[in-house]
PDB file of C-alpha atoms in Angstrom:
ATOM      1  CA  UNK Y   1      52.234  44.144  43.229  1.00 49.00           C
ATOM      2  CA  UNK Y   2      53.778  42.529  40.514  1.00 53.00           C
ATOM      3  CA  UNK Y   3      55.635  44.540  38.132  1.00 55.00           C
ATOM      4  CA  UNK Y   4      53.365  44.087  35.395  1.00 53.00           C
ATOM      5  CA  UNK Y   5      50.505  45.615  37.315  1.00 48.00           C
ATOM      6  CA  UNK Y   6      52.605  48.595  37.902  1.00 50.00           C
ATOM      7  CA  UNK Y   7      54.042  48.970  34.863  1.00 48.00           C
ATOM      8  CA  UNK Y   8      50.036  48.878  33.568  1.00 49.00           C
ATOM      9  CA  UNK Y   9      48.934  51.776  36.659  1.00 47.00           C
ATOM     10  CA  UNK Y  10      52.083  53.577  35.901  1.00 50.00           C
ATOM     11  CA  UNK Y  11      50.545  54.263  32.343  1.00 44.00           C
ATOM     12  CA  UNK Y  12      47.541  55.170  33.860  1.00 48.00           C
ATOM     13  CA  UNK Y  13      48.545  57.576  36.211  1.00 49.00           C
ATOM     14  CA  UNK Y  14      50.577  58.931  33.045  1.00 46.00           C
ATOM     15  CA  UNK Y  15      47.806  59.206  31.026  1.00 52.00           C
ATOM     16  CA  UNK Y  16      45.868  61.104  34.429  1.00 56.00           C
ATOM     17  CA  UNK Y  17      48.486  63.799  33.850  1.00 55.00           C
ATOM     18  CA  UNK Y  18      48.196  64.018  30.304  1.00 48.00           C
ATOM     19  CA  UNK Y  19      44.375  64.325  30.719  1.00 53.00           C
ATOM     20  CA  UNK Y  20      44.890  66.977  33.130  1.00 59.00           C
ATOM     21  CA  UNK Y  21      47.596  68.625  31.240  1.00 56.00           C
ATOM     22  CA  UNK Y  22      45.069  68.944  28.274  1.00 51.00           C
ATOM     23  CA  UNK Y  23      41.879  70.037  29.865  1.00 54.00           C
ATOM     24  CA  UNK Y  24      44.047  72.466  31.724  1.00 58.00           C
ATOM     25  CA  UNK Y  25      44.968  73.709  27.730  1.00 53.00           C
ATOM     26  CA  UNK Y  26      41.473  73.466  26.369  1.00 50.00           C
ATOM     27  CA  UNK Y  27      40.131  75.923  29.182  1.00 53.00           C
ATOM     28  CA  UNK Y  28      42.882  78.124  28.542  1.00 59.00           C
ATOM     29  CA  UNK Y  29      42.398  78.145  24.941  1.00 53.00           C
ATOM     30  CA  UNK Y  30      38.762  78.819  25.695  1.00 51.00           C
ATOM     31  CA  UNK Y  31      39.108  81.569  27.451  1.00 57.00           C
ATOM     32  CA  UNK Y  32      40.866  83.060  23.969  1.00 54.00           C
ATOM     33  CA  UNK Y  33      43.897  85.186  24.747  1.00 49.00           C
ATOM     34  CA  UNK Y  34      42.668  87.413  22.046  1.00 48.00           C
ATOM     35  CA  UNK Y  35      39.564  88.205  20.374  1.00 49.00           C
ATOM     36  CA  UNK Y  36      41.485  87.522  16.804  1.00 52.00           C
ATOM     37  CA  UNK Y  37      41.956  84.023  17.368  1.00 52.00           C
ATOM     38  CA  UNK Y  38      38.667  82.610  18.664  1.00 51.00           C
ATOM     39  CA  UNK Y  39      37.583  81.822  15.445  1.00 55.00           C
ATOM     40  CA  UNK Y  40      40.327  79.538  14.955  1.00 56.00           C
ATOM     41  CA  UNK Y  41      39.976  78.086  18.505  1.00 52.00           C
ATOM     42  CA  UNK Y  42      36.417  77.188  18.024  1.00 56.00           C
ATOM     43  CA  UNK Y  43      37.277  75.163  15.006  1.00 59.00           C
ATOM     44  CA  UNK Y  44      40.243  73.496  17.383  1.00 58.00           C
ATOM     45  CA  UNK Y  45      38.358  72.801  20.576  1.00 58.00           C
ATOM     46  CA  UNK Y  46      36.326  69.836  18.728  1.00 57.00           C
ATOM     47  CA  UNK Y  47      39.788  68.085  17.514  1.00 55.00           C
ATOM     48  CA  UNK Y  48      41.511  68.161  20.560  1.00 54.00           C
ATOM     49  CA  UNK Y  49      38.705  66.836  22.933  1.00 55.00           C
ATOM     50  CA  UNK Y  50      38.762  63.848  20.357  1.00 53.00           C
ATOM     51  CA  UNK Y  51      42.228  63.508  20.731  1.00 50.00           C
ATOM     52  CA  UNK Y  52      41.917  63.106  24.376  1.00 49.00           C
ATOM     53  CA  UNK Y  53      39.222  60.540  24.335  1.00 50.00           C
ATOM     54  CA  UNK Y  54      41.734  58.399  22.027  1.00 48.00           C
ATOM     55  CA  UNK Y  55      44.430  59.443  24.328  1.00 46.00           C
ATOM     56  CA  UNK Y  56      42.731  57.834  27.471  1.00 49.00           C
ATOM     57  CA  UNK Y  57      41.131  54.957  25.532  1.00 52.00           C
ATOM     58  CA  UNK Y  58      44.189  53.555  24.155  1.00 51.00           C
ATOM     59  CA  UNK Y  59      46.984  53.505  26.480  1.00 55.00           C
ATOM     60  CA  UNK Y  60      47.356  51.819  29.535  1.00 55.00           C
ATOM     61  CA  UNK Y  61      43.984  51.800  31.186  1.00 62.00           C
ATOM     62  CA  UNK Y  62      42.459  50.810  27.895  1.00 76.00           C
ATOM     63  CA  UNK Y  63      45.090  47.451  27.207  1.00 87.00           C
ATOM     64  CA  UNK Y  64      44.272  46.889  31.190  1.00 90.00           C
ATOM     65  CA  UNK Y  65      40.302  45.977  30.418  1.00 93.00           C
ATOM     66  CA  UNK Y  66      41.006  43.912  27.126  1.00 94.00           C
ATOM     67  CA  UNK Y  67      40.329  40.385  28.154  1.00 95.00           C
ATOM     68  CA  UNK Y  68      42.989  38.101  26.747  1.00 96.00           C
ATOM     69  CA  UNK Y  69      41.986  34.909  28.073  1.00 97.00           C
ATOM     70  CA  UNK Y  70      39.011  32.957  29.581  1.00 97.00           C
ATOM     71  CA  UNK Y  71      38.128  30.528  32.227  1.00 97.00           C
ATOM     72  CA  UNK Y  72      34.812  28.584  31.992  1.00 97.00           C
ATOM     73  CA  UNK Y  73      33.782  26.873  35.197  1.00 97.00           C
ATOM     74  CA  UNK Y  74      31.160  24.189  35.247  1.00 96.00           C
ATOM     75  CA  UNK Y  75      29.277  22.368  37.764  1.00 95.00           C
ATOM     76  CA  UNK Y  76      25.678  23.346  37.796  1.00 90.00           C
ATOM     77  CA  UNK Y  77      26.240  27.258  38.124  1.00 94.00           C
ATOM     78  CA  UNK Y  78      28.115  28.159  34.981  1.00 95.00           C
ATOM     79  CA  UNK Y  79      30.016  31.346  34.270  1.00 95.00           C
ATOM     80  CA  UNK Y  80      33.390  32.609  32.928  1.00 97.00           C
ATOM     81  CA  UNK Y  81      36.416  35.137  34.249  1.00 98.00           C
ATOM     82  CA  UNK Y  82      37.379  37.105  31.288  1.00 97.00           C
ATOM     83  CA  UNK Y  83      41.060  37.611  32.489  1.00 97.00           C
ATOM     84  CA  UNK Y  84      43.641  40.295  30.437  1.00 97.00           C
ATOM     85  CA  UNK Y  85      47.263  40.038  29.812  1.00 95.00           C
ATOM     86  CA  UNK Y  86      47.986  40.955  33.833  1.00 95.00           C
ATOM     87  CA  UNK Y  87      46.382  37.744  34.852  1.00 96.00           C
ATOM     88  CA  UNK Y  88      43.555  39.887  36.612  1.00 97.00           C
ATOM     89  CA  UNK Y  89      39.361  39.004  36.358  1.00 98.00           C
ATOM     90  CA  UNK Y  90      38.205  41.764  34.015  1.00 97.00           C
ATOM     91  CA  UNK Y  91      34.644  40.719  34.100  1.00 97.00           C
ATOM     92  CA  UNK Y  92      32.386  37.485  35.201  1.00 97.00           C
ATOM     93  CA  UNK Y  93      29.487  36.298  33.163  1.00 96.00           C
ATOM     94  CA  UNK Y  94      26.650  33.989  34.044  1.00 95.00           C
ATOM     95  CA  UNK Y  95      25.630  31.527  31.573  1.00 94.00           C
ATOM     96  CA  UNK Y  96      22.653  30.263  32.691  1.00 92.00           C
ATOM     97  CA  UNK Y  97      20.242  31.276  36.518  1.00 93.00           C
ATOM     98  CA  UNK Y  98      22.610  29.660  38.967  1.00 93.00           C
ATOM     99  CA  UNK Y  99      25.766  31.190  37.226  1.00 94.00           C
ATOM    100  CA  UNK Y 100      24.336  35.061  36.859  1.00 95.00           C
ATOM    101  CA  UNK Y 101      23.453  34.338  40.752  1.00 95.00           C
ATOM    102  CA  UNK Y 102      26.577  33.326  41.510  1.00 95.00           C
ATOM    103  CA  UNK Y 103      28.741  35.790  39.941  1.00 94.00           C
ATOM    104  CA  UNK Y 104      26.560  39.031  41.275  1.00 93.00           C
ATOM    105  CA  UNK Y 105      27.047  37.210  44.730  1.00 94.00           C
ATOM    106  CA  UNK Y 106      31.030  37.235  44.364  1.00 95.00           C
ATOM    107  CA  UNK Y 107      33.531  40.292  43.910  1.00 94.00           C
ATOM    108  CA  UNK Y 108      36.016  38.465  41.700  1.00 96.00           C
ATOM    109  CA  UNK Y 109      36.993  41.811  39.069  1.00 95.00           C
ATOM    110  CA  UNK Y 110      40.290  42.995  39.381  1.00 95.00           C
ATOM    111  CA  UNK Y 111      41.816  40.058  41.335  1.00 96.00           C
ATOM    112  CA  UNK Y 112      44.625  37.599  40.109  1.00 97.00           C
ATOM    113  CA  UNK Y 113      42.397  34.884  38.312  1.00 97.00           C
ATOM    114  CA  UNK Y 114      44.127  32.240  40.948  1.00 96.00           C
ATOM    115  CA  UNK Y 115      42.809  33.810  43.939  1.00 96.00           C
ATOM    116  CA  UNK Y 116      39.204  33.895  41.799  1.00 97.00           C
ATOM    117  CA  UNK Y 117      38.766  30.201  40.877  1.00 96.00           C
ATOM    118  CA  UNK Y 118      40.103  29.701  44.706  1.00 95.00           C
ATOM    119  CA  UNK Y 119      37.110  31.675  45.965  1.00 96.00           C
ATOM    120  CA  UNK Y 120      34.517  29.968  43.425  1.00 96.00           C
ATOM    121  CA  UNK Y 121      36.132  26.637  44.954  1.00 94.00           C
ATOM    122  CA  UNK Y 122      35.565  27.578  48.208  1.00 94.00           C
ATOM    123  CA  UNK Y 123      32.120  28.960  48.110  1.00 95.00           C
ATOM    124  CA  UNK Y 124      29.723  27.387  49.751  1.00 95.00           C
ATOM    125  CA  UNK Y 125      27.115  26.052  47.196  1.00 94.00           C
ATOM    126  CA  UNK Y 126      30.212  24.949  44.873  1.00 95.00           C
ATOM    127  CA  UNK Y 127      32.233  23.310  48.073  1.00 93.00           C
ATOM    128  CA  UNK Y 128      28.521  21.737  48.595  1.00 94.00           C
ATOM    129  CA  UNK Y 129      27.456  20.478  45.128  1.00 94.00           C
ATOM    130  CA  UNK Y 130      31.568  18.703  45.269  1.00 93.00           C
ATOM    131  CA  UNK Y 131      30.777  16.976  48.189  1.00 92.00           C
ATOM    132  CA  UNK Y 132      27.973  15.563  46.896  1.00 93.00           C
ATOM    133  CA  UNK Y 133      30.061  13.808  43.400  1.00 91.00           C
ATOM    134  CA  UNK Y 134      29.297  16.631  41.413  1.00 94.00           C
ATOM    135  CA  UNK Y 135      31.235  17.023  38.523  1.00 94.00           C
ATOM    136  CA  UNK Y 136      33.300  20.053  37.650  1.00 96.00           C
ATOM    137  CA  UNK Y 137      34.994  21.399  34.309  1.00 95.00           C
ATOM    138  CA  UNK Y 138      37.248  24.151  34.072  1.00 97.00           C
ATOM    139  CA  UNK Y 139      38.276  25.093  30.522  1.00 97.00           C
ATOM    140  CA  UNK Y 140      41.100  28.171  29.618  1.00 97.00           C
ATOM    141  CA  UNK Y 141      40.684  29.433  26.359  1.00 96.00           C
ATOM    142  CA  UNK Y 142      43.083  32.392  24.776  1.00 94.00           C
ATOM    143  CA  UNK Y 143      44.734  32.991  21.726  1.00 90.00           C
ATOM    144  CA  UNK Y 144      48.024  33.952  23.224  1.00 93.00           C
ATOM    145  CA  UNK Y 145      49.410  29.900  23.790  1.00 93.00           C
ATOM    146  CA  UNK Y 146      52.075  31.174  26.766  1.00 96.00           C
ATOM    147  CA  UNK Y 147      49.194  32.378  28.843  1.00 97.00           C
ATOM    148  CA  UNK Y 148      46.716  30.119  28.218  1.00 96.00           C
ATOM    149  CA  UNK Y 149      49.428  27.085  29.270  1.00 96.00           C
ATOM    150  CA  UNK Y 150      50.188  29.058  31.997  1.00 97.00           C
ATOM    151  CA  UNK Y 151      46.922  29.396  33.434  1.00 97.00           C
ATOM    152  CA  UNK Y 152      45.846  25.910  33.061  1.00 97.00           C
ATOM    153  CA  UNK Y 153      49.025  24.730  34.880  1.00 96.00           C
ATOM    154  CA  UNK Y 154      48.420  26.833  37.840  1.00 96.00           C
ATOM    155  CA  UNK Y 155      44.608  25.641  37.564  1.00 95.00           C
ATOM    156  CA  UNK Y 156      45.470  22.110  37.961  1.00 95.00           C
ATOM    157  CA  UNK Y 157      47.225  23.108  40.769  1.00 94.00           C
ATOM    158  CA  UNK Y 158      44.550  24.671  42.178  1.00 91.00           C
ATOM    159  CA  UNK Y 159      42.239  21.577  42.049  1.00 92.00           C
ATOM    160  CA  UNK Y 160      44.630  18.826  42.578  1.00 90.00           C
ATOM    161  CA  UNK Y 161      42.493  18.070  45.670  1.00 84.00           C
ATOM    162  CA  UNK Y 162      39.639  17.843  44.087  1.00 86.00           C
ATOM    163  CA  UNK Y 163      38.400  14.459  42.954  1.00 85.00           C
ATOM    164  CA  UNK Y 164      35.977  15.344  40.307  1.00 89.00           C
ATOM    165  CA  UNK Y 165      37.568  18.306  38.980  1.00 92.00           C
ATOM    166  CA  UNK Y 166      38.712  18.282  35.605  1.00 93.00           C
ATOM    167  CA  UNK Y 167      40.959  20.884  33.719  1.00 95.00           C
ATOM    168  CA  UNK Y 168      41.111  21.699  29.975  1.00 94.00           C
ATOM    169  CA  UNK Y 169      42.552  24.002  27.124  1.00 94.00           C
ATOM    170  CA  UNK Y 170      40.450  25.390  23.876  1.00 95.00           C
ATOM    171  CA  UNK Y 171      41.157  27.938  21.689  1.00 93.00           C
ATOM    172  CA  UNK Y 172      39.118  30.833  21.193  1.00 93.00           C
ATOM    173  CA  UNK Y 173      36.889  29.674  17.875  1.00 95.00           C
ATOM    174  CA  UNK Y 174      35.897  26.975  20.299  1.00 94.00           C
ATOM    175  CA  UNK Y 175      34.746  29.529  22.732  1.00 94.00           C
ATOM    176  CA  UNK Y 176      32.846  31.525  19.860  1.00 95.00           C
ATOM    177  CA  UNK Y 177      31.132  28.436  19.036  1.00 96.00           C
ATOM    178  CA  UNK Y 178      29.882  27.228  22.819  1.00 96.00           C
ATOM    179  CA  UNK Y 179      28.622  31.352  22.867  1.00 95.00           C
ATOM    180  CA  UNK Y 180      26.602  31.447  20.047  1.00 96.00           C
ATOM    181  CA  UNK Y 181      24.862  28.114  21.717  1.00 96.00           C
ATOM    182  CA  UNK Y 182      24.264  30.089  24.838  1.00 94.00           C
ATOM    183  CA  UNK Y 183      26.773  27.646  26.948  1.00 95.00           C
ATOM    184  CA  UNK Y 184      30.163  28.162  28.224  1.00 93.00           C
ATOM    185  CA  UNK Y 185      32.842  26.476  26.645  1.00 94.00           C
ATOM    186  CA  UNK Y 186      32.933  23.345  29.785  1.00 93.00           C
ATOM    187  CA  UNK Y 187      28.879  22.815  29.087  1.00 94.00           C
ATOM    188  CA  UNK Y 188      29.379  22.823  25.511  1.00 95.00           C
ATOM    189  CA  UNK Y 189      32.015  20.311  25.482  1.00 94.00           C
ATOM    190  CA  UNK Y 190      29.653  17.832  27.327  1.00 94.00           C
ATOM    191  CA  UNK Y 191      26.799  18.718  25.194  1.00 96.00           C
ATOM    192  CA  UNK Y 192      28.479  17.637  22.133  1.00 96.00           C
ATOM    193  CA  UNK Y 193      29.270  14.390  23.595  1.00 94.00           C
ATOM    194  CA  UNK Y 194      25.581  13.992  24.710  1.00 95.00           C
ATOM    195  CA  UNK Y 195      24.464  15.378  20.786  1.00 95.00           C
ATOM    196  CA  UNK Y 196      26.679  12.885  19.574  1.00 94.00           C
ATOM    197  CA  UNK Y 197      24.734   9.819  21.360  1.00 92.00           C
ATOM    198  CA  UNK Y 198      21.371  11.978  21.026  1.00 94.00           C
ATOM    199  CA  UNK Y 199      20.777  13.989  17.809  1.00 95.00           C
ATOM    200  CA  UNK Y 200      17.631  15.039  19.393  1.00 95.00           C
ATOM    201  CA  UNK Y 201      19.246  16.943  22.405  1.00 95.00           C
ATOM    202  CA  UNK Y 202      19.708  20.880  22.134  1.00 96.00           C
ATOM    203  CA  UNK Y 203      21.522  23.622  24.004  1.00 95.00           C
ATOM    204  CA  UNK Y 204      18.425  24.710  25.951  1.00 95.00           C
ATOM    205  CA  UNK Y 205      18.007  21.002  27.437  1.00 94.00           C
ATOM    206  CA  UNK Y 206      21.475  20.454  28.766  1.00 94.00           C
ATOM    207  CA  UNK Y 207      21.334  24.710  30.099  1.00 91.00           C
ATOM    208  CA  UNK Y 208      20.014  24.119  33.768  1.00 90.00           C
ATOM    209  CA  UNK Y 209      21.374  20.347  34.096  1.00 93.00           C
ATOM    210  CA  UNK Y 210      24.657  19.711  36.080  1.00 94.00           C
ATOM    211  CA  UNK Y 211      27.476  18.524  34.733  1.00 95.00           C
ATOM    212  CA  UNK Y 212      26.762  15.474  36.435  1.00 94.00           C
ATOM    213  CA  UNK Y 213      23.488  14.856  35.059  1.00 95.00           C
ATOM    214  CA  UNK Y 214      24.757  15.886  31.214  1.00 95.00           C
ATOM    215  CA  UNK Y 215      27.581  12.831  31.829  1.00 93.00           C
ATOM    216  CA  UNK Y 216      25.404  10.280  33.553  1.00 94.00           C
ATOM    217  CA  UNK Y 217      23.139  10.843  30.429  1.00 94.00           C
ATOM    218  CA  UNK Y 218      25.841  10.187  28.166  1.00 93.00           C
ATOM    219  CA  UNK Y 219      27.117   7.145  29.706  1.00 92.00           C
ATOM    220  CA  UNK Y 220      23.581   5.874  30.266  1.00 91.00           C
ATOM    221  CA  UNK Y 221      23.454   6.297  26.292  1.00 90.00           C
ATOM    222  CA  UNK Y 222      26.358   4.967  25.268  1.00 82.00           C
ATOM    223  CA  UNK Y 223      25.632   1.776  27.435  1.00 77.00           C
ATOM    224  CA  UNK Y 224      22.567   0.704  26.056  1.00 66.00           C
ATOM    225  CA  UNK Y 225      24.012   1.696  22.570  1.00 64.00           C
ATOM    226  CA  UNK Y 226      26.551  -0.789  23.557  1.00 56.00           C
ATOM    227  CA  UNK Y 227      24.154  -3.273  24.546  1.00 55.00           C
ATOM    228  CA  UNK Y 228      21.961  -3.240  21.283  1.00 54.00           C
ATOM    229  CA  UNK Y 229      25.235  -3.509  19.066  1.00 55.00           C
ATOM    230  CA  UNK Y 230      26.388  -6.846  21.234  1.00 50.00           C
ATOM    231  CA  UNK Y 231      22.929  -8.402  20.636  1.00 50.00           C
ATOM    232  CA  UNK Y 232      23.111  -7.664  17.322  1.00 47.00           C
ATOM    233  CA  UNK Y 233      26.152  -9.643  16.939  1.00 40.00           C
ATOM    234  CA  UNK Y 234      28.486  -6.287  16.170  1.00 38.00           C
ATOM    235  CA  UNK Y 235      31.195  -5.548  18.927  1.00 37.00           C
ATOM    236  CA  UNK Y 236      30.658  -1.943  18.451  1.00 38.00           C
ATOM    237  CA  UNK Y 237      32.171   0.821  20.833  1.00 36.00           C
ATOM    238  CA  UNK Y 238      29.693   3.703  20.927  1.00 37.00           C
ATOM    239  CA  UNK Y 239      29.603   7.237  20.878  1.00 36.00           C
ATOM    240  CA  UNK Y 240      30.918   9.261  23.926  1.00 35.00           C
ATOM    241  CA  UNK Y 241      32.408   6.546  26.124  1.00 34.00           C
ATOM    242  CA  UNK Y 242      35.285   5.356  26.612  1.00 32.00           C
ATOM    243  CA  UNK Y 243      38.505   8.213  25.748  1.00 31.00           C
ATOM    244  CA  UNK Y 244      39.864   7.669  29.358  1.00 31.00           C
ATOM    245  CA  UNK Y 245      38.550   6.370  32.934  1.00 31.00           C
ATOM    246  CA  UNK Y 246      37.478   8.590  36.054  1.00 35.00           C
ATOM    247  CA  UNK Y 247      34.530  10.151  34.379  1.00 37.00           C
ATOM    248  CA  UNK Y 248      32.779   8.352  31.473  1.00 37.00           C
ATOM    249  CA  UNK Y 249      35.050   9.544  28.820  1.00 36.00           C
ATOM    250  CA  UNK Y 250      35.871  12.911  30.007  1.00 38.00           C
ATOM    251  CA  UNK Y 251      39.534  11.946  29.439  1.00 37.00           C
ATOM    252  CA  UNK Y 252      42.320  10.253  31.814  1.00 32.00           C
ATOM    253  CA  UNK Y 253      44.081  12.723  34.340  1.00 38.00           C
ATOM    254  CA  UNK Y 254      43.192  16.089  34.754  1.00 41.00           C
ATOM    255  CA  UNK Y 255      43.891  17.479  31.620  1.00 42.00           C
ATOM    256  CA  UNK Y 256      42.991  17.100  28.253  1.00 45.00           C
ATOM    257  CA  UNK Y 257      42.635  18.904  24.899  1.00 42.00           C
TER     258      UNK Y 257
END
């Protein structure tokens, strides 16, 4: 256990003994050691069981369920670890039917968010849909710039030997604005890219497509966008094509902002 970890359940055990410590001094007080001060206890009782509910709330185990980070993987299924400042899953959220199905079918909470995307790799509809040339994203978003960096690197790592994996940073407005869509952050990249050569194309549309689909889309778009500009005499580039090779503008390498 790393000693961040057990700094984090040392609090927590603290703050057990506190809680003890003060329901052990609320009965007593309830009880009333004399009949002359039970007025005053009644009025106390009230205050004190507030103060433990802050007590417990905002120590330790409270800090420990705080997500500070996020990681948004893509391929068809799409969901995100919320991770906190220990580097453990906090909570995984579906964003659309094949990522809620995913993430009920998984026990990635309070694991080390390495040993989570490892598992999501290795599952057996996600090892499946890679075999197959399906695309995957994975985007960290965080407002604290040392984790987030840190958590990308060791993501890259984690998919070096993955052809069509691709690994990105965002910050956390980003994220706000791919939620309010109803995507996650990878998905809404890719939909702005396919908005950009479509103005016609909405959240909903790209929701159930894989990221595959959203990116041959895009390129197929972009080409004959291409096309009508050459006939036209222009020697125009397009929208969405073209920022990088290995997956119709997605960006060269493994890792891009």
């Amino acid at each position: 256990m790393n000693n961040r970890i057990k700094k984090a359940f040392d609090v927590i055990h603290a703050e057990e003994e506190l809680k003890e410590k003060t329901k052990a001094f609320l009965f007593q007080k309830a009880q009333g050691k004399s009949e002359r001060k039970t007025g005053k206890l009644h009025r106390l009782v009230p205050a004190l069981i507030c103060l433990l509910f802050v007590l417990i709330g905002s120590g330790g185990c409270g800090l420990y369920f705080i997500p500070t980070a996020a990681v948004s993987i893509d391929i068809n299924p799409s969901l995100e670890l919320e991770v906190n400042r220990f580097d453990q899953v906090v909570a995984v959220k579906g964003y659309n039917d094949d990522g809620y199905t995913l993430a009920s079918s998984m026990h990635l909470t309070f694991q080390n968010y390495n040993e989570a995307v490892k598992q999501i790799l290795e599952n057996e509809q996600i090892a499946a849909l890679l075999s197959q040339n399906e695309v995957l994203t994975i985007t960290v978003t965080g407002s604290n710039e040392e984790q987030r960096g840190k958590i990308l690197s060791d993501i890259e790592l984690c998919t070096a030997g993955q052809e069509n994996a691709y690994c990105y940073s965002a910050t956390p407005s980003e994220l706000a604005a791919a939620h309010e869509a109803g995507l996650s952050y990878g998905k809404y990249r890719a939909f702005l890219e396919l908005q950009a050569a479509d103005p016609n194309v909405t959240p909903e549309d790209v929701q159930g497509m894989t990221m595959r689909e959203i990116r041959d889309l895009i390129a197929g778009l972009s080409s004959g966008r291409q096309e009508t500009n050459t006939g036209n005499g222009t020697h125009g580039t397009g929208n969405g094509g073209g920022r990088g090779n290995g997956m119709n503008g997605m960006g060269r390498g493994r890792h891009g902002q």
